[in-house]
């Protein structure tokens, strides 16, 4: 059975801290892994990863995929209160997404 | 990428009633999806729709559910006889091709509350 597991389930940090969110997966017909940020409603796209070892960066966020060990990490440096959200990992399998349960991040001022 | 509009944003319905959730994508969108998220739980795949046909559906998508694109633009999800456990956020998603560098674009969501 396909599964996507995220850890930790929740995390509380202070502004300025660096956080690392984890996503491991066991999915057949893997196509890509995506990270989304979900605040109030719809998930918003962060990154799409298809190749191992190539870091994607966007400002203070970065992500990398390891297709041999079947995991990805999302790093957020110098966290801000606006980073508080649920971060979702999803694996694209045959063009449908299998989502993890998410990591709830709370950044305290 | 352009927004995907969903209507209504919130619907409250009595158990046993039919509801229709609507998604208004841009006309050149080819691939459509419905996902749902029960409060506090993970986002779950319901169904994918391509070329006016269902291409894949999950075990959640039973006979109570149906999808169609009746007028070539709106993409609808119908739940025939709602149950309490259908209460969730329902997200429409779309892509213009099977492979995109940006993943899906999700709609703003419809919160369905069944009472």
mmCIF file of C-alpha atoms in Angstrom:
data_model
loop_
_atom_site.group_PDB
_atom_site.id
_atom_site.type_symbol
_atom_site.label_atom_id
_atom_site.label_comp_id
_atom_site.label_asym_id
_atom_site.label_seq_id
_atom_site.Cartn_x
_atom_site.Cartn_y
_atom_site.Cartn_z
ATOM 1 C CA UNK A 1 0.000 0.000 0.000
ATOM 2 C CA UNK A 2 1.300 3.445 -0.900
ATOM 3 C CA UNK A 3 2.185 5.643 2.010
ATOM 4 C CA UNK A 4 3.680 9.012 2.745
ATOM 5 C CA UNK A 5 4.834 9.690 6.293
ATOM 6 C CA UNK A 6 5.762 13.087 7.619
ATOM 7 C CA UNK A 7 7.587 13.933 10.781
ATOM 8 C CA UNK A 8 7.374 15.517 13.177
ATOM 9 C CA UNK A 9 3.609 15.852 13.367
ATOM 10 C CA UNK A 10 3.956 19.231 15.007
ATOM 11 C CA UNK A 11 6.694 21.615 15.916
ATOM 12 C CA UNK A 12 6.899 24.824 17.924
ATOM 13 C CA UNK A 13 9.910 27.070 17.426
ATOM 14 C CA UNK A 14 10.910 30.667 18.018
ATOM 15 C CA UNK A 15 11.457 33.251 15.340
ATOM 16 C CA UNK A 16 14.908 32.952 13.848
ATOM 17 C CA UNK A 17 15.189 29.219 14.412
ATOM 18 C CA UNK A 18 15.908 26.800 11.580
ATOM 19 C CA UNK A 19 13.568 23.855 11.099
ATOM 20 C CA UNK A 20 13.808 20.647 9.111
ATOM 21 C CA UNK A 21 10.674 18.807 8.111
ATOM 22 C CA UNK A 22 10.838 15.221 6.943
ATOM 23 C CA UNK A 23 8.861 13.208 4.437
ATOM 24 C CA UNK A 24 9.422 9.536 3.689
ATOM 25 C CA UNK A 25 7.474 7.575 1.151
ATOM 26 C CA UNK A 26 6.757 4.157 -0.265
ATOM 27 C CA UNK A 27 4.906 4.678 -3.503
ATOM 28 C CA UNK A 28 4.849 2.673 -6.694
ATOM 29 C CA UNK A 29 5.223 4.488 -10.002
ATOM 30 C CA UNK A 30 6.775 7.502 -8.335
ATOM 31 C CA UNK A 31 6.843 10.584 -10.548
ATOM 32 C CA UNK A 32 7.656 13.471 -8.260
ATOM 33 C CA UNK A 33 7.428 14.736 -4.716
ATOM 34 C CA UNK A 34 5.831 18.038 -3.864
ATOM 35 C CA UNK A 35 5.751 20.275 -0.864
ATOM 36 C CA UNK A 36 2.776 22.482 -0.106
ATOM 37 C CA UNK A 37 2.042 25.053 2.563
ATOM 38 C CA UNK A 38 -1.477 25.070 3.953
ATOM 39 C CA UNK A 39 -2.597 27.995 6.034
ATOM 40 C CA UNK A 40 -6.301 28.610 6.211
ATOM 41 C CA UNK A 41 -7.640 26.834 3.181
ATOM 42 C CA UNK A 42 -6.129 25.507 -0.022
ATOM 43 C CA UNK A 43 -2.581 24.162 -0.146
ATOM 44 C CA UNK A 44 -0.189 26.463 -1.951
ATOM 45 C CA UNK A 45 2.659 25.072 -3.966
ATOM 46 C CA UNK A 46 6.224 25.316 -2.665
ATOM 47 C CA UNK A 47 8.438 22.840 -4.506
ATOM 48 C CA UNK A 48 8.350 19.966 -6.910
ATOM 49 C CA UNK A 49 11.239 17.499 -6.810
ATOM 50 C CA UNK A 50 11.921 14.842 -9.374
ATOM 51 C CA UNK A 51 15.672 14.224 -9.214
ATOM 52 C CA UNK A 52 17.786 13.079 -6.311
ATOM 53 C CA UNK A 53 20.327 15.387 -4.770
ATOM 54 C CA UNK A 54 19.296 18.598 -6.500
ATOM 55 C CA UNK A 55 18.371 21.224 -3.972
ATOM 56 C CA UNK A 56 15.542 23.572 -4.760
ATOM 57 C CA UNK A 57 15.543 26.945 -3.052
ATOM 58 C CA UNK A 58 13.089 29.743 -2.669
ATOM 59 C CA UNK A 59 14.158 32.448 -0.276
ATOM 60 C CA UNK A 60 14.515 30.915 3.167
ATOM 61 C CA UNK A 61 13.008 27.611 2.082
ATOM 62 C CA UNK A 62 14.876 24.775 0.481
ATOM 63 C CA UNK A 63 14.174 21.158 -0.245
ATOM 64 C CA UNK A 64 15.969 18.083 -1.470
ATOM 65 C CA UNK A 65 14.977 14.582 -2.511
ATOM 66 C CA UNK A 66 16.734 11.266 -1.963
ATOM 67 C CA UNK A 67 15.201 8.683 -4.284
ATOM 68 C CA UNK A 68 17.434 5.911 -3.041
ATOM 69 C CA UNK A 69 16.429 6.294 0.595
ATOM 70 C CA UNK A 70 12.927 7.453 -0.362
ATOM 71 C CA UNK A 71 12.717 10.667 1.566
ATOM 72 C CA UNK A 72 12.743 14.410 1.249
ATOM 73 C CA UNK A 73 13.418 17.253 3.628
ATOM 74 C CA UNK A 74 12.134 20.788 3.708
ATOM 75 C CA UNK A 75 14.316 23.323 5.450
ATOM 76 C CA UNK A 76 13.206 26.719 6.626
ATOM 77 C CA UNK A 77 15.904 29.040 7.913
ATOM 78 C CA UNK A 78 15.404 32.181 10.005
ATOM 79 C CA UNK A 79 11.777 31.283 10.625
ATOM 80 C CA UNK A 80 9.164 34.019 10.897
ATOM 81 C CA UNK A 81 5.693 33.987 12.415
ATOM 82 C CA UNK A 82 4.307 33.991 8.871
ATOM 83 C CA UNK A 83 5.810 30.565 8.347
ATOM 84 C CA UNK A 84 3.278 29.132 10.793
ATOM 85 C CA UNK A 85 1.222 26.663 8.786
ATOM 86 C CA UNK A 86 0.773 22.996 8.023
ATOM 87 C CA UNK A 87 3.387 21.767 5.561
ATOM 88 C CA UNK A 88 2.199 18.976 3.340
ATOM 89 C CA UNK A 89 4.283 16.494 1.447
ATOM 90 C CA UNK A 90 2.644 14.797 -1.516
ATOM 91 C CA UNK A 91 3.946 12.151 -3.868
ATOM 92 C CA UNK A 92 2.752 12.161 -7.445
ATOM 93 C CA UNK A 93 1.915 8.626 -8.401
ATOM 94 C CA UNK A 94 0.408 8.239 -11.843
ATOM 95 C CA UNK A 95 -0.720 11.869 -11.722
ATOM 96 C CA UNK A 96 -2.659 11.552 -8.505
ATOM 97 C CA UNK A 97 -1.201 12.744 -5.261
ATOM 98 C CA UNK A 98 -0.722 10.712 -2.117
ATOM 99 C CA UNK A 99 -0.494 13.143 0.790
ATOM 100 C CA UNK A 100 1.149 12.807 4.139
ATOM 101 C CA UNK A 101 -0.636 13.956 7.267
ATOM 102 C CA UNK A 102 1.376 17.146 7.347
ATOM 103 C CA UNK A 103 3.635 18.842 9.866
ATOM 104 C CA UNK A 104 2.032 21.641 11.840
ATOM 105 C CA UNK A 105 4.619 24.351 12.401
ATOM 106 C CA UNK A 106 4.066 27.155 14.855
ATOM 107 C CA UNK A 107 6.599 29.962 15.019
ATOM 108 C CA UNK A 108 6.476 32.079 18.142
ATOM 109 C CA UNK A 109 7.464 35.745 18.128
ATOM 110 C CA UNK B 1 -0.860 30.516 -12.508
ATOM 111 C CA UNK B 2 -4.499 31.631 -12.577
ATOM 112 C CA UNK B 3 -6.743 30.896 -9.655
ATOM 113 C CA UNK B 4 -9.267 28.104 -9.656
ATOM 114 C CA UNK B 5 -12.570 29.274 -8.262
ATOM 115 C CA UNK B 6 -14.785 26.980 -6.237
ATOM 116 C CA UNK B 7 -18.378 27.622 -5.257
ATOM 117 C CA UNK B 8 -19.850 27.738 -2.753
ATOM 118 C CA UNK B 9 -17.108 28.479 -0.252
ATOM 119 C CA UNK B 10 -19.216 26.972 2.520
ATOM 120 C CA UNK B 11 -22.302 24.795 2.359
ATOM 121 C CA UNK B 12 -24.374 23.437 5.175
ATOM 122 C CA UNK B 13 -26.756 20.651 4.270
ATOM 123 C CA UNK B 14 -29.032 18.190 5.980
ATOM 124 C CA UNK B 15 -28.072 14.542 6.009
ATOM 125 C CA UNK B 16 -29.578 12.751 3.042
ATOM 126 C CA UNK B 17 -29.663 15.816 0.824
ATOM 127 C CA UNK B 18 -27.863 16.124 -2.479
ATOM 128 C CA UNK B 19 -25.116 18.689 -2.881
ATOM 129 C CA UNK B 20 -23.259 19.916 -5.933
ATOM 130 C CA UNK B 21 -19.864 21.488 -5.559
ATOM 131 C CA UNK B 22 -18.549 23.522 -8.446
ATOM 132 C CA UNK B 23 -15.119 24.278 -9.763
ATOM 133 C CA UNK B 24 -14.576 26.903 -12.427
ATOM 134 C CA UNK B 25 -11.212 26.335 -14.046
ATOM 135 C CA UNK B 26 -9.766 28.121 -17.038
ATOM 136 C CA UNK B 27 -10.987 26.712 -20.336
ATOM 137 C CA UNK B 28 -7.734 25.130 -21.487
ATOM 138 C CA UNK B 29 -7.428 22.970 -18.417
ATOM 139 C CA UNK B 30 -7.458 19.332 -19.320
ATOM 140 C CA UNK B 31 -6.968 17.387 -16.121
ATOM 141 C CA UNK B 32 -9.198 17.859 -13.129
ATOM 142 C CA UNK B 33 -9.170 16.326 -9.722
ATOM 143 C CA UNK B 34 -11.217 16.355 -6.574
ATOM 144 C CA UNK B 35 -9.647 15.911 -3.170
ATOM 145 C CA UNK B 36 -11.148 16.138 0.256
ATOM 146 C CA UNK B 37 -9.751 16.898 3.676
ATOM 147 C CA UNK B 38 -11.678 15.928 6.765
ATOM 148 C CA UNK B 39 -10.908 18.359 9.571
ATOM 149 C CA UNK B 40 -7.557 17.535 11.118
ATOM 150 C CA UNK B 41 -6.827 14.734 8.684
ATOM 151 C CA UNK B 42 -4.826 14.315 5.515
ATOM 152 C CA UNK B 43 -5.801 15.454 2.056
ATOM 153 C CA UNK B 44 -7.279 12.453 0.216
ATOM 154 C CA UNK B 45 -7.634 11.800 -3.487
ATOM 155 C CA UNK B 46 -11.181 11.261 -4.695
ATOM 156 C CA UNK B 47 -11.186 11.242 -8.477
ATOM 157 C CA UNK B 48 -9.341 12.364 -11.588
ATOM 158 C CA UNK B 49 -11.104 13.430 -14.749
ATOM 159 C CA UNK B 50 -9.688 13.779 -18.229
ATOM 160 C CA UNK B 51 -11.322 14.256 -21.583
ATOM 161 C CA UNK B 52 -14.760 14.161 -20.016
ATOM 162 C CA UNK B 53 -14.196 10.809 -18.396
ATOM 163 C CA UNK B 54 -13.143 9.558 -15.015
ATOM 164 C CA UNK B 55 -9.582 8.302 -15.351
ATOM 165 C CA UNK B 56 -9.140 7.102 -11.790
ATOM 166 C CA UNK B 57 -11.131 7.056 -8.579
ATOM 167 C CA UNK B 58 -10.379 6.073 -5.018
ATOM 168 C CA UNK B 59 -12.314 3.716 -2.779
ATOM 169 C CA UNK B 60 -13.829 6.784 -1.127
ATOM 170 C CA UNK B 61 -15.493 7.704 -4.413
ATOM 171 C CA UNK B 62 -18.424 5.312 -4.170
ATOM 172 C CA UNK B 63 -21.782 5.341 -5.907
ATOM 173 C CA UNK B 64 -22.869 8.365 -3.901
ATOM 174 C CA UNK B 65 -20.356 10.495 -5.759
ATOM 175 C CA UNK B 66 -20.323 11.600 -9.358
ATOM 176 C CA UNK B 67 -18.404 14.143 -11.411
ATOM 177 C CA UNK B 68 -19.104 15.841 -14.666
ATOM 178 C CA UNK B 69 -18.206 18.800 -16.776
ATOM 179 C CA UNK B 70 -21.612 19.533 -18.218
ATOM 180 C CA UNK B 71 -21.002 22.774 -20.070
ATOM 181 C CA UNK B 72 -17.347 22.403 -20.940
ATOM 182 C CA UNK B 73 -16.206 24.771 -18.237
ATOM 183 C CA UNK B 74 -17.618 24.100 -14.773
ATOM 184 C CA UNK B 75 -16.418 20.887 -13.196
ATOM 185 C CA UNK B 76 -18.840 19.540 -10.613
ATOM 186 C CA UNK B 77 -18.776 17.020 -7.809
ATOM 187 C CA UNK B 78 -22.164 15.717 -6.767
ATOM 188 C CA UNK B 79 -22.885 13.837 -3.571
ATOM 189 C CA UNK B 80 -26.289 12.240 -3.923
ATOM 190 C CA UNK B 81 -27.278 11.543 -0.355
ATOM 191 C CA UNK B 82 -24.925 13.190 2.085
ATOM 192 C CA UNK B 83 -23.797 11.517 5.275
ATOM 193 C CA UNK B 84 -22.346 13.102 8.377
ATOM 194 C CA UNK B 85 -18.936 11.716 7.488
ATOM 195 C CA UNK B 86 -18.973 13.636 4.194
ATOM 196 C CA UNK B 87 -18.312 16.798 6.180
ATOM 197 C CA UNK B 88 -14.940 18.016 4.935
ATOM 198 C CA UNK B 89 -13.136 20.571 2.815
ATOM 199 C CA UNK B 90 -13.390 19.646 -0.841
ATOM 200 C CA UNK B 91 -10.676 20.878 -3.148
ATOM 201 C CA UNK B 92 -10.756 20.953 -6.888
ATOM 202 C CA UNK B 93 -7.387 20.841 -8.636
ATOM 203 C CA UNK B 94 -6.321 21.095 -12.196
ATOM 204 C CA UNK B 95 -3.374 20.963 -14.564
ATOM 205 C CA UNK B 96 -3.070 21.824 -18.210
ATOM 206 C CA UNK B 97 -0.884 18.851 -18.998
ATOM 207 C CA UNK B 98 -0.072 15.552 -17.410
ATOM 208 C CA UNK B 99 3.270 16.863 -16.280
ATOM 209 C CA UNK B 100 3.840 20.302 -14.953
ATOM 210 C CA UNK B 101 6.723 21.876 -13.124
ATOM 211 C CA UNK B 102 4.366 23.432 -10.639
ATOM 212 C CA UNK B 103 2.170 20.596 -9.512
ATOM 213 C CA UNK B 104 -1.511 21.136 -9.271
ATOM 214 C CA UNK B 105 -3.212 24.408 -8.682
ATOM 215 C CA UNK B 106 -5.780 23.844 -5.980
ATOM 216 C CA UNK B 107 -9.024 25.725 -5.814
ATOM 217 C CA UNK B 108 -9.949 27.745 -2.782
ATOM 218 C CA UNK B 109 -12.032 24.881 -1.426
ATOM 219 C CA UNK B 110 -15.611 24.290 -0.361
ATOM 220 C CA UNK B 111 -16.292 23.541 3.266
ATOM 221 C CA UNK B 112 -19.178 21.083 3.406
ATOM 222 C CA UNK B 113 -20.933 20.642 6.717
ATOM 223 C CA UNK B 114 -23.538 17.892 6.934
ATOM 224 C CA UNK B 115 -25.899 18.176 9.897
#
